[in-house]
Tab-separated table of C-alpha atoms in Angstrom:
chain	number	residue	atom	x	y	z
A	18	MET	CA	10.891	-13.047	-13.887
A	19	TYR	CA	14.469	-11.379	-14.505
A	20	GLN	CA	15.341	-8.794	-12.302
A	21	LYS	CA	18.579	-6.550	-12.158
A	22	PHE	CA	20.018	-3.532	-10.095
A	23	SER	CA	20.018	0.349	-11.057
A	24	PRO	CA	23.193	2.212	-10.578
A	25	ASP	CA	21.174	3.604	-7.659
A	26	GLY	CA	20.277	0.845	-6.039
A	27	HIS	CA	16.632	0.231	-7.137
A	28	ILE	CA	15.466	-3.353	-8.171
A	29	MET	CA	14.583	-2.827	-12.039
A	30	TYR	CA	12.206	-5.748	-13.320
A	31	HIS	CA	11.995	-7.020	-16.621
A	32	PRO	CA	9.266	-9.775	-16.877
A	33	ASN	CA	10.067	-10.559	-20.347
A	34	PRO	CA	13.710	-10.433	-21.355
A	35	GLN	CA	13.055	-13.539	-23.495
A	36	GLN	CA	10.268	-11.496	-25.838
A	37	LYS	CA	7.860	-14.512	-25.233
A	38	CYS	CA	3.855	-14.184	-26.300
A	39	LEU	CA	1.618	-13.218	-23.794
A	40	ALA	CA	0.181	-16.631	-23.254
A	41	ARG	CA	3.933	-18.144	-22.913
A	42	LEU	CA	5.032	-15.265	-20.101
A	43	THR	CA	1.470	-15.714	-18.436
A	44	ILE	CA	2.669	-19.029	-17.458
A	45	ASP	CA	5.980	-18.468	-16.429
A	46	LEU	CA	4.076	-15.982	-14.243
A	47	HIS	CA	2.182	-18.802	-12.884
A	48	LYS	CA	4.555	-21.258	-12.384
A	49	HIS	CA	6.692	-18.698	-10.816
A	50	GLN	CA	3.864	-17.878	-8.073
A	51	LEU	CA	2.340	-21.367	-7.723
A	52	LEU	CA	5.277	-23.444	-7.703
A	53	SER	CA	6.123	-25.079	-4.326
A	54	GLY	CA	9.465	-23.916	-2.905
A	55	GLY	CA	9.594	-20.263	-3.384
A	56	PRO	CA	8.785	-17.340	-1.213
A	57	GLU	CA	5.973	-16.463	-3.353
A	58	PHE	CA	4.533	-19.779	-3.005
A	59	GLU	CA	4.823	-19.609	0.973
A	60	SER	CA	3.178	-16.054	1.350
A	61	LEU	CA	0.657	-17.548	-1.067
A	62	SER	CA	-0.161	-20.957	1.099
A	63	SER	CA	-0.222	-18.916	4.082
A	64	LYS	CA	-2.834	-16.239	3.208
A	65	PHE	CA	-5.022	-19.026	2.071
A	66	VAL	CA	-4.794	-20.770	4.947
A	67	GLN	CA	-5.652	-17.097	7.055
A	68	TYR	CA	-8.469	-16.698	4.964
A	69	LEU	CA	-10.164	-20.112	5.217
A	70	ASP	CA	-9.788	-20.077	8.811
A	71	THR	CA	-11.429	-16.897	9.005
A	72	SER	CA	-14.501	-17.827	6.781
A	73	LEU	CA	-15.370	-21.314	8.501
A	74	ARG	CA	-16.698	-19.947	11.546
A	75	TRP	CA	-20.145	-20.737	12.609
A	76	GLU	CA	-20.667	-16.551	13.586
A	77	VAL	CA	-19.929	-15.610	9.926
A	78	MET	CA	-21.851	-18.414	7.750
A	79	ASP	CA	-24.370	-16.069	5.423
A	80	ASN	CA	-27.213	-16.597	3.464
A	81	ALA	CA	-25.309	-17.307	0.000
A	82	TYR	CA	-25.290	-21.069	1.650
A	83	VAL	CA	-27.204	-21.560	4.572
A	84	LEU	CA	-30.604	-22.746	3.644
A	85	GLU	CA	-32.200	-22.516	6.650
A	86	ASP	CA	-31.465	-21.807	10.490
A	87	ARG	CA	-33.151	-24.943	12.008
A	88	THR	CA	-31.984	-24.407	15.807
A	89	PRO	CA	-29.734	-21.598	17.144
A	90	ALA	CA	-27.509	-24.337	17.304
A	91	GLN	CA	-28.119	-25.858	13.854
A	92	LYS	CA	-28.129	-25.060	10.324
A	93	THR	CA	-29.016	-26.059	6.846
A	94	VAL	CA	-26.635	-25.756	4.373
A	95	SER	CA	-25.786	-26.286	0.715
A	96	LEU	CA	-22.687	-27.965	0.438
A	97	LEU	CA	-22.357	-27.244	-3.203
A	98	SER	CA	-22.479	-23.710	-2.520
A	99	TRP	CA	-20.599	-23.832	1.081
A	100	CYS	CA	-17.539	-24.919	-1.446
A	101	MET	CA	-18.155	-22.651	-3.967
A	102	GLU	CA	-18.459	-19.338	-1.785
A	103	ILE	CA	-15.444	-19.665	0.495
A	104	LEU	CA	-12.982	-21.250	-2.211
A	105	VAL	CA	-13.546	-18.948	-4.851
A	106	LYS	CA	-14.003	-15.639	-2.544
A	107	ALA	CA	-10.811	-17.208	-1.221
A	108	GLY	CA	-8.745	-17.444	-4.458
A	109	THR	CA	-10.322	-14.123	-5.656
A	110	SER	CA	-9.024	-12.352	-2.031
A	111	VAL	CA	-5.504	-13.928	-1.861
A	112	PHE	CA	-4.907	-12.978	-5.750
A	113	PHE	CA	-6.746	-9.643	-6.141
A	114	GLY	CA	-7.117	-8.438	-2.280
A	115	ASP	CA	-10.712	-7.555	-1.380
A	116	GLU	CA	-11.489	-4.737	-3.662
A	117	LEU	CA	-12.757	-7.026	-6.496
A	118	LEU	CA	-15.144	-8.495	-4.710
A	119	ARG	CA	-16.084	-5.560	-3.232
A	120	MET	CA	-16.867	-4.309	-6.663
A	121	ASP	CA	-18.647	-7.090	-8.000
A	122	PRO	CA	-19.971	-9.390	-4.888
A	123	GLN	CA	-21.509	-11.350	-7.268
A	124	LEU	CA	-18.147	-13.164	-8.465
A	125	PRO	CA	-17.876	-16.479	-7.180
A	126	ARG	CA	-21.531	-17.441	-8.612
A	127	LEU	CA	-20.487	-15.991	-11.921
A	128	PHE	CA	-16.973	-17.967	-12.146
A	129	TYR	CA	-19.224	-20.874	-11.277
A	130	GLU	CA	-21.164	-20.833	-13.658
A	131	PHE	CA	-18.681	-19.591	-16.386
A	132	ASP	CA	-16.635	-22.728	-15.493
A	133	LYS	CA	-19.254	-24.969	-15.931
A	134	ASN	CA	-20.265	-24.006	-19.437
A	135	ALA	CA	-16.520	-22.959	-20.276
A	136	TRP	CA	-16.106	-25.472	-22.770
A	137	MET	CA	-18.429	-24.351	-24.889
A	138	ILE	CA	-16.463	-21.934	-25.841
A	139	LEU	CA	-13.308	-24.246	-26.584
A	140	TYR	CA	-15.765	-26.442	-29.025
A	141	ARG	CA	-16.928	-23.321	-30.667
A	142	VAL	CA	-20.615	-23.679	-29.963
A	143	PRO	CA	-22.117	-20.467	-31.918
A	144	LYS	CA	-22.931	-17.484	-29.683
A	145	MET	CA	-26.624	-17.494	-29.995
A	146	PHE	CA	-26.205	-21.331	-27.657
A	147	SER	CA	-23.590	-20.736	-25.524
A	148	GLN	CA	-24.799	-17.836	-23.543
A	149	ASN	CA	-24.383	-19.709	-20.013
A	150	ALA	CA	-20.856	-19.369	-20.558
A	151	THR	CA	-20.381	-15.851	-22.751
A	152	ALA	CA	-22.709	-13.585	-20.540
A	153	PRO	CA	-20.642	-14.597	-16.872
A	154	LEU	CA	-17.415	-14.462	-19.052
A	155	SER	CA	-18.182	-10.717	-20.228
A	156	ARG	CA	-19.367	-9.466	-16.781
A	157	ASN	CA	-15.792	-10.979	-15.335
A	158	ILE	CA	-13.813	-9.087	-17.601
A	159	GLU	CA	-15.916	-6.075	-17.410
A	160	THR	CA	-15.124	-6.137	-13.435
A	161	LEU	CA	-11.338	-7.144	-14.133
A	162	THR	CA	-10.414	-4.516	-16.699
A	163	ALA	CA	-12.501	-2.502	-14.368
A	164	TYR	CA	-10.016	-3.290	-11.163
A	165	PHE	CA	-7.090	-3.070	-13.437
A	166	ARG	CA	-7.769	0.269	-14.594
A	167	LEU	CA	-7.786	1.332	-10.638
A	168	PRO	CA	-4.591	2.670	-9.202
A	169	LYS	CA	-2.012	0.041	-7.585
A	170	ASP	CA	-2.656	1.832	-4.199
A	171	GLU	CA	-6.381	1.358	-4.682
A	172	ARG	CA	-5.975	-2.252	-4.880
A	173	PRO	CA	-3.851	-3.623	-1.998
A	174	GLY	CA	-4.064	-6.689	-1.110
A	175	ALA	CA	-2.788	-8.347	-4.472
A	176	THR	CA	-0.306	-11.288	-4.845
A	177	TRP	CA	3.066	-10.809	-6.402
A	178	PHE	CA	1.882	-12.716	-9.298
A	179	ASN	CA	-0.908	-9.699	-9.873
A	180	GLN	CA	1.225	-6.614	-9.584
A	181	THR	CA	-1.311	-13.395	-11.754
A	182	LEU	CA	-14.966	-26.392	-6.754
A	183	GLU	CA	-16.242	-29.567	-7.017
A	184	ALA	CA	-13.370	-31.622	-5.210
A	185	GLU	CA	-14.133	-30.649	-1.905
A	186	GLN	CA	-17.885	-30.807	-2.307
A	187	ARG	CA	-17.347	-34.669	-3.765
A	188	GLN	CA	-14.795	-35.908	-0.757
A	189	LEU	CA	-17.223	-34.375	1.996
A	190	ALA	CA	-20.131	-36.167	0.130
A	191	TYR	CA	-18.222	-39.370	-0.284
A	192	MET	CA	-17.395	-39.182	3.672
A	193	LEU	CA	-20.728	-38.368	4.491
A	194	ASN	CA	-21.725	-41.357	3.001
A	195	ASP	CA	-19.171	-43.220	5.065
A	196	ILE	CA	-19.283	-42.526	8.766
A	197	LYS	CA	-16.663	-44.453	9.343
A	198	LEU	CA	-14.305	-42.924	6.744
A	199	LEU	CA	-15.334	-39.811	7.780
A	200	ASP	CA	-14.593	-40.442	11.702
A	201	ALA	CA	-10.902	-41.786	10.502
A	202	ILE	CA	-10.184	-38.437	8.799
A	203	ARG	CA	-11.796	-36.393	11.463
A	204	THR	CA	-9.169	-38.128	13.823
A	205	GLU	CA	-6.450	-38.016	11.129
A	206	THR	CA	-6.772	-34.475	10.641
A	207	ASP	CA	-7.874	-33.198	14.304
A	208	ARG	CA	-4.149	-33.974	15.253
A	209	ALA	CA	-3.202	-30.837	12.705
A	210	MET	CA	-5.002	-28.929	14.840
A	211	CYS	CA	-3.301	-26.991	17.881
A	212	ASN	CA	-5.204	-24.175	19.501
A	213	ASP	CA	-7.830	-23.576	16.616
A	214	ASN	CA	-4.930	-23.117	14.459
A	215	VAL	CA	-3.989	-25.343	11.495
A	216	ASN	CA	-0.551	-27.100	10.981
A	217	LEU	CA	-0.115	-27.285	7.669
A	218	GLU	CA	2.858	-29.622	7.496
A	219	HIS	CA	0.932	-32.201	9.364
A	220	LEU	CA	-2.176	-31.848	7.020
A	221	MET	CA	0.265	-32.503	3.933
A	222	ASP	CA	2.820	-35.052	5.369
A	223	HIS	CA	1.007	-36.743	8.067
A	224	CYS	CA	-2.267	-37.639	6.718
A	225	PRO	CA	-2.355	-40.466	4.404
A	226	LEU	CA	-5.687	-41.243	4.533
A	227	LEU	CA	-7.114	-37.955	3.493
A	228	GLU	CA	-4.470	-37.899	0.820
A	229	ALA	CA	-5.864	-41.363	-0.659
A	230	VAL	CA	-9.568	-39.652	-0.639
A	231	PHE	CA	-7.991	-36.765	-2.613
A	232	PHE	CA	-6.384	-39.002	-4.890
A	233	GLU	CA	-9.104	-41.316	-5.120
A	234	VAL	CA	-11.808	-38.099	-6.008
A	235	LEU	CA	-9.622	-36.659	-8.492
A	236	ARG	CA	-9.130	-39.942	-10.162
A	237	LEU	CA	-12.797	-41.089	-10.596
A	238	LYS	CA	-14.178	-37.030	-11.344
A	239	SER	CA	-11.613	-35.832	-13.220
A	240	SER	CA	-12.751	-35.929	-17.022
A	241	SER	CA	-9.991	-33.496	-18.761
A	242	ILE	CA	-8.064	-34.188	-21.771
A	243	SER	CA	-4.888	-33.387	-23.191
A	244	MET	CA	-4.047	-32.925	-27.139
A	245	ARG	CA	-0.917	-33.586	-28.936
A	246	LYS	CA	0.083	-32.962	-32.669
A	247	VAL	CA	1.198	-35.519	-35.039
A	248	ILE	CA	4.967	-34.880	-35.863
A	249	GLY	CA	5.276	-37.740	-37.740
A	250	PRO	CA	3.688	-41.354	-39.024
A	251	THR	CA	2.408	-42.670	-36.228
A	252	THR	CA	0.598	-46.026	-35.698
A	253	ILE	CA	-1.827	-47.013	-32.902
A	254	GLY	CA	-4.040	-49.566	-32.900
A	255	GLY	CA	-3.783	-50.450	-36.566
A	256	LYS	CA	-4.565	-46.812	-37.305
A	257	VAL	CA	-1.554	-45.067	-39.159
A	258	LEU	CA	-1.842	-41.062	-37.880
A	259	ARG	CA	-0.105	-38.747	-40.555
A	260	PRO	CA	1.772	-35.633	-39.558
A	261	GLY	CA	-0.481	-32.463	-38.991
A	262	TYR	CA	-3.350	-34.834	-37.415
A	263	ARG	CA	-4.772	-33.958	-33.418
A	264	VAL	CA	-4.706	-36.542	-30.782
A	265	LEU	CA	-7.208	-35.998	-28.132
A	266	VAL	CA	-6.175	-37.908	-24.712
A	267	PRO	CA	-8.934	-38.720	-22.424
A	268	PHE	CA	-7.691	-38.439	-19.153
A	269	ARG	CA	-11.182	-40.526	-17.748
A	270	GLN	CA	-10.303	-43.411	-19.608
A	271	LEU	CA	-6.830	-43.407	-18.394
A	272	ASN	CA	-8.361	-42.747	-14.727
A	273	LEU	CA	-10.630	-45.802	-15.202
A	274	ASN	CA	-8.290	-48.413	-16.623
A	275	LYS	CA	-8.714	-51.739	-14.555
A	276	ASP	CA	-5.451	-52.918	-15.175
A	277	VAL	CA	-3.759	-50.356	-13.634
A	278	PHE	CA	-6.330	-49.248	-10.730
A	279	GLY	CA	-8.174	-52.875	-10.500
A	280	GLU	CA	-11.255	-54.178	-11.248
A	281	ASP	CA	-13.346	-51.859	-9.078
A	282	ALA	CA	-11.548	-48.596	-10.897
A	283	THR	CA	-15.542	-47.700	-11.455
A	284	GLU	CA	-15.819	-47.175	-7.004
A	285	PHE	CA	-14.892	-45.303	-4.685
A	286	ASN	CA	-12.142	-47.093	-2.905
A	287	PRO	CA	-9.437	-44.750	-1.421
A	288	GLU	CA	-7.354	-47.769	0.044
A	289	ARG	CA	-6.174	-48.273	-3.186
A	290	PHE	CA	-3.678	-44.955	-2.855
A	291	LEU	CA	-3.237	-46.489	0.709
A	292	LEU	CA	-1.870	-49.802	-0.263
A	293	HIS	CA	-0.437	-49.120	-3.806
A	294	LYS	CA	1.357	-45.728	-3.440
A	295	GLU	CA	2.624	-45.654	-6.109
A	296	LEU	CA	-0.625	-45.001	-7.911
A	297	SER	CA	-0.284	-41.106	-7.555
A	298	ASN	CA	2.504	-41.458	-10.170
A	299	SER	CA	1.257	-43.521	-12.657
A	300	ALA	CA	1.019	-42.768	-16.374
A	301	SER	CA	-2.530	-43.658	-15.902
A	302	PHE	CA	-3.219	-40.774	-12.862
A	303	ARG	CA	-3.398	-37.427	-14.693
A	304	PRO	CA	-5.719	-35.730	-12.808
A	305	PHE	CA	-3.769	-32.161	-13.419
A	306	GLY	CA	-2.029	-32.565	-16.728
A	307	GLY	CA	1.215	-33.671	-17.600
A	308	GLY	CA	4.622	-32.250	-19.606
A	309	ALA	CA	5.135	-28.672	-20.391
A	310	ASN	CA	1.010	-28.052	-19.592
A	311	TYR	CA	1.533	-29.771	-15.905
A	312	CYS	CA	-0.723	-27.848	-13.721
A	313	PRO	CA	1.443	-25.211	-11.873
A	314	GLY	CA	-1.523	-25.145	-9.504
A	315	ARG	CA	-1.439	-28.396	-7.763
A	316	PHE	CA	0.021	-27.834	-4.799
A	317	ILE	CA	-1.838	-24.677	-3.546
A	318	ALA	CA	-4.914	-26.720	-5.218
A	319	ARG	CA	-4.094	-29.589	-2.394
A	320	GLN	CA	-3.405	-27.555	0.195
A	321	GLU	CA	-6.592	-25.624	-0.059
A	322	VAL	CA	-8.759	-28.654	-0.039
A	323	VAL	CA	-7.249	-30.635	2.761
A	324	VAL	CA	-6.936	-27.485	4.991
A	325	PHE	CA	-10.777	-26.871	3.990
A	326	ILE	CA	-12.060	-30.085	4.767
A	327	ALA	CA	-9.794	-30.107	7.759
A	328	LEU	CA	-11.153	-27.165	9.397
A	329	VAL	CA	-14.787	-28.317	8.113
A	330	LEU	CA	-14.575	-31.801	10.455
A	331	TYR	CA	-12.594	-29.929	13.050
A	332	ARG	CA	-15.192	-27.506	14.094
A	333	PHE	CA	-18.546	-28.742	12.786
A	334	ASP	CA	-20.406	-31.866	12.996
A	335	ILE	CA	-22.242	-32.579	9.793
A	336	ASN	CA	-24.631	-35.030	8.400
A	337	TRP	CA	-27.214	-35.420	5.737
A	338	ALA	CA	-30.112	-33.167	6.176
A	339	GLN	CA	-33.137	-34.343	7.874
A	340	GLN	CA	-35.944	-34.697	5.024
A	341	PRO	CA	-39.952	-35.128	6.001
A	342	GLY	CA	-41.052	-38.645	4.808
A	343	TYR	CA	-37.215	-40.163	4.700
A	344	SER	CA	-34.939	-42.137	7.188
A	345	PRO	CA	-31.609	-41.025	7.719
A	346	GLU	CA	-30.352	-43.921	5.412
A	347	ASP	CA	-33.086	-42.655	3.031
A	348	CYS	CA	-31.526	-39.434	3.338
A	349	ARG	CA	-28.309	-40.889	2.625
A	350	MET	CA	-28.683	-42.658	-0.565
A	351	LYS	CA	-31.083	-39.817	-1.670
A	352	SER	CA	-28.828	-37.353	-1.223
A	353	MET	CA	-25.429	-38.471	-3.137
A	354	PRO	CA	-24.809	-36.612	-5.962
A	355	LYS	CA	-25.478	-37.890	-9.734
A	356	HIS	CA	-22.232	-36.140	-11.513
A	357	SER	CA	-22.309	-35.005	-15.125
A	358	ALA	CA	-20.871	-37.220	-17.195
A	359	SER	CA	-22.092	-36.299	-20.279
A	360	ARG	CA	-21.017	-32.859	-20.537
A	361	PRO	CA	-18.065	-31.635	-21.443
A	362	THR	CA	-15.493	-30.361	-18.729
A	363	LEU	CA	-11.890	-28.652	-18.330
A	364	GLY	CA	-11.303	-30.549	-15.290
A	365	ILE	CA	-13.551	-32.063	-12.548
A	366	MET	CA	-17.030	-33.055	-13.597
A	367	GLY	CA	-19.188	-30.800	-11.658
A	368	PRO	CA	-22.563	-32.091	-10.449
A	369	ALA	CA	-25.336	-32.724	-12.826
A	370	ASP	CA	-28.053	-29.676	-13.245
A	371	GLY	CA	-30.104	-29.739	-9.885
A	372	GLU	CA	-27.826	-31.958	-7.818
A	373	ASP	CA	-26.812	-30.798	-4.554
A	374	VAL	CA	-25.781	-32.209	-1.053
A	375	ILE	CA	-28.022	-30.853	1.591
A	376	ILE	CA	-26.462	-31.261	5.501
A	377	ASP	CA	-26.991	-30.068	8.654
A	378	ILE	CA	-24.083	-28.788	10.790
A	379	LYS	CA	-23.401	-27.772	14.335
A	380	GLN	CA	-20.669	-26.540	15.937
A	381	ARG	CA	-18.065	-28.869	17.963
A	382	LYS	CA	-18.293	-28.350	21.452
A	383	HIS	CA	-14.271	-27.925	21.799
A	384	ASP	CA	-14.405	-24.886	18.830
A	385	VAL	CA	-12.856	-21.895	20.545
A	386	SER	CA	-14.382	-19.728	18.795
A	387	VAL	CA	-18.059	-20.461	20.668
């Protein structure tokens, strides 16, 4: 973003002084908004924390993810729907203000359906076979078009960029599968809570176990790819790649490299990132891509995840939902969701169709909102 002052002292914005194409300009605007350290990022971060703080309270939980009110003090919740509803709404409200969700309350569900099937568009699946991607995309485009046609004063609260869910579920699911791990992270993150408010700096800089779990879930569940164009004769593994060829690099194979992550590379073991902190900077660990296309949203994504988890663990007691005919141990083993490894993805692998984590939650007694 370039700016200069007019003769009367007013700021005049010239968002494209280098005459970049729209795609490249949009990337620049994303980076300006999302890269850590700038004033726009700090404002964005503060809005995310405020939205999550308001939404993750017992009295505002709604039927979009609450499956049953078992007692006045206990609810049964779809963990997938809970994460999707809160986090997609958080992103939508923070970036666009409240008007977009008012125009289409179904936007979180539509976004999830599109995100799950967006690979169909990139792989050029014929439209008649890709309705699961094109239908929600078309509706989202219609809603956004109507939104941007509104006068600016009718869509307040948008971020500077616009004037620009699965990882969370997986982390909580792994914690539920290991009560000692859950308790250790709860102890660690409780120290970041003061009078029911989140100390974001403490969460980001002084919760090594939570950070390790975040990295480990990304390592195990990331399945994106990178594409490079061959510009000169290149030999890899005895194969000669000619100029003009395109090479696809599947990050999942990098993330499961036993030479880097050990013989248990296919297993969930966050301790590897605690004992070997250099792994988070390894060339074989690329959950957010790299190079010119290194995801600018990686900082705000991590903040959103750790705040969500810290607030959930601080305010609620959570456990696998008890099911008739199953012991608590059977429920734990039965409830761990399988991921959809056979379906292409643009990032984190989602759960296989029909897979979810159903949990029972209660308020923790120290929650000052009671």
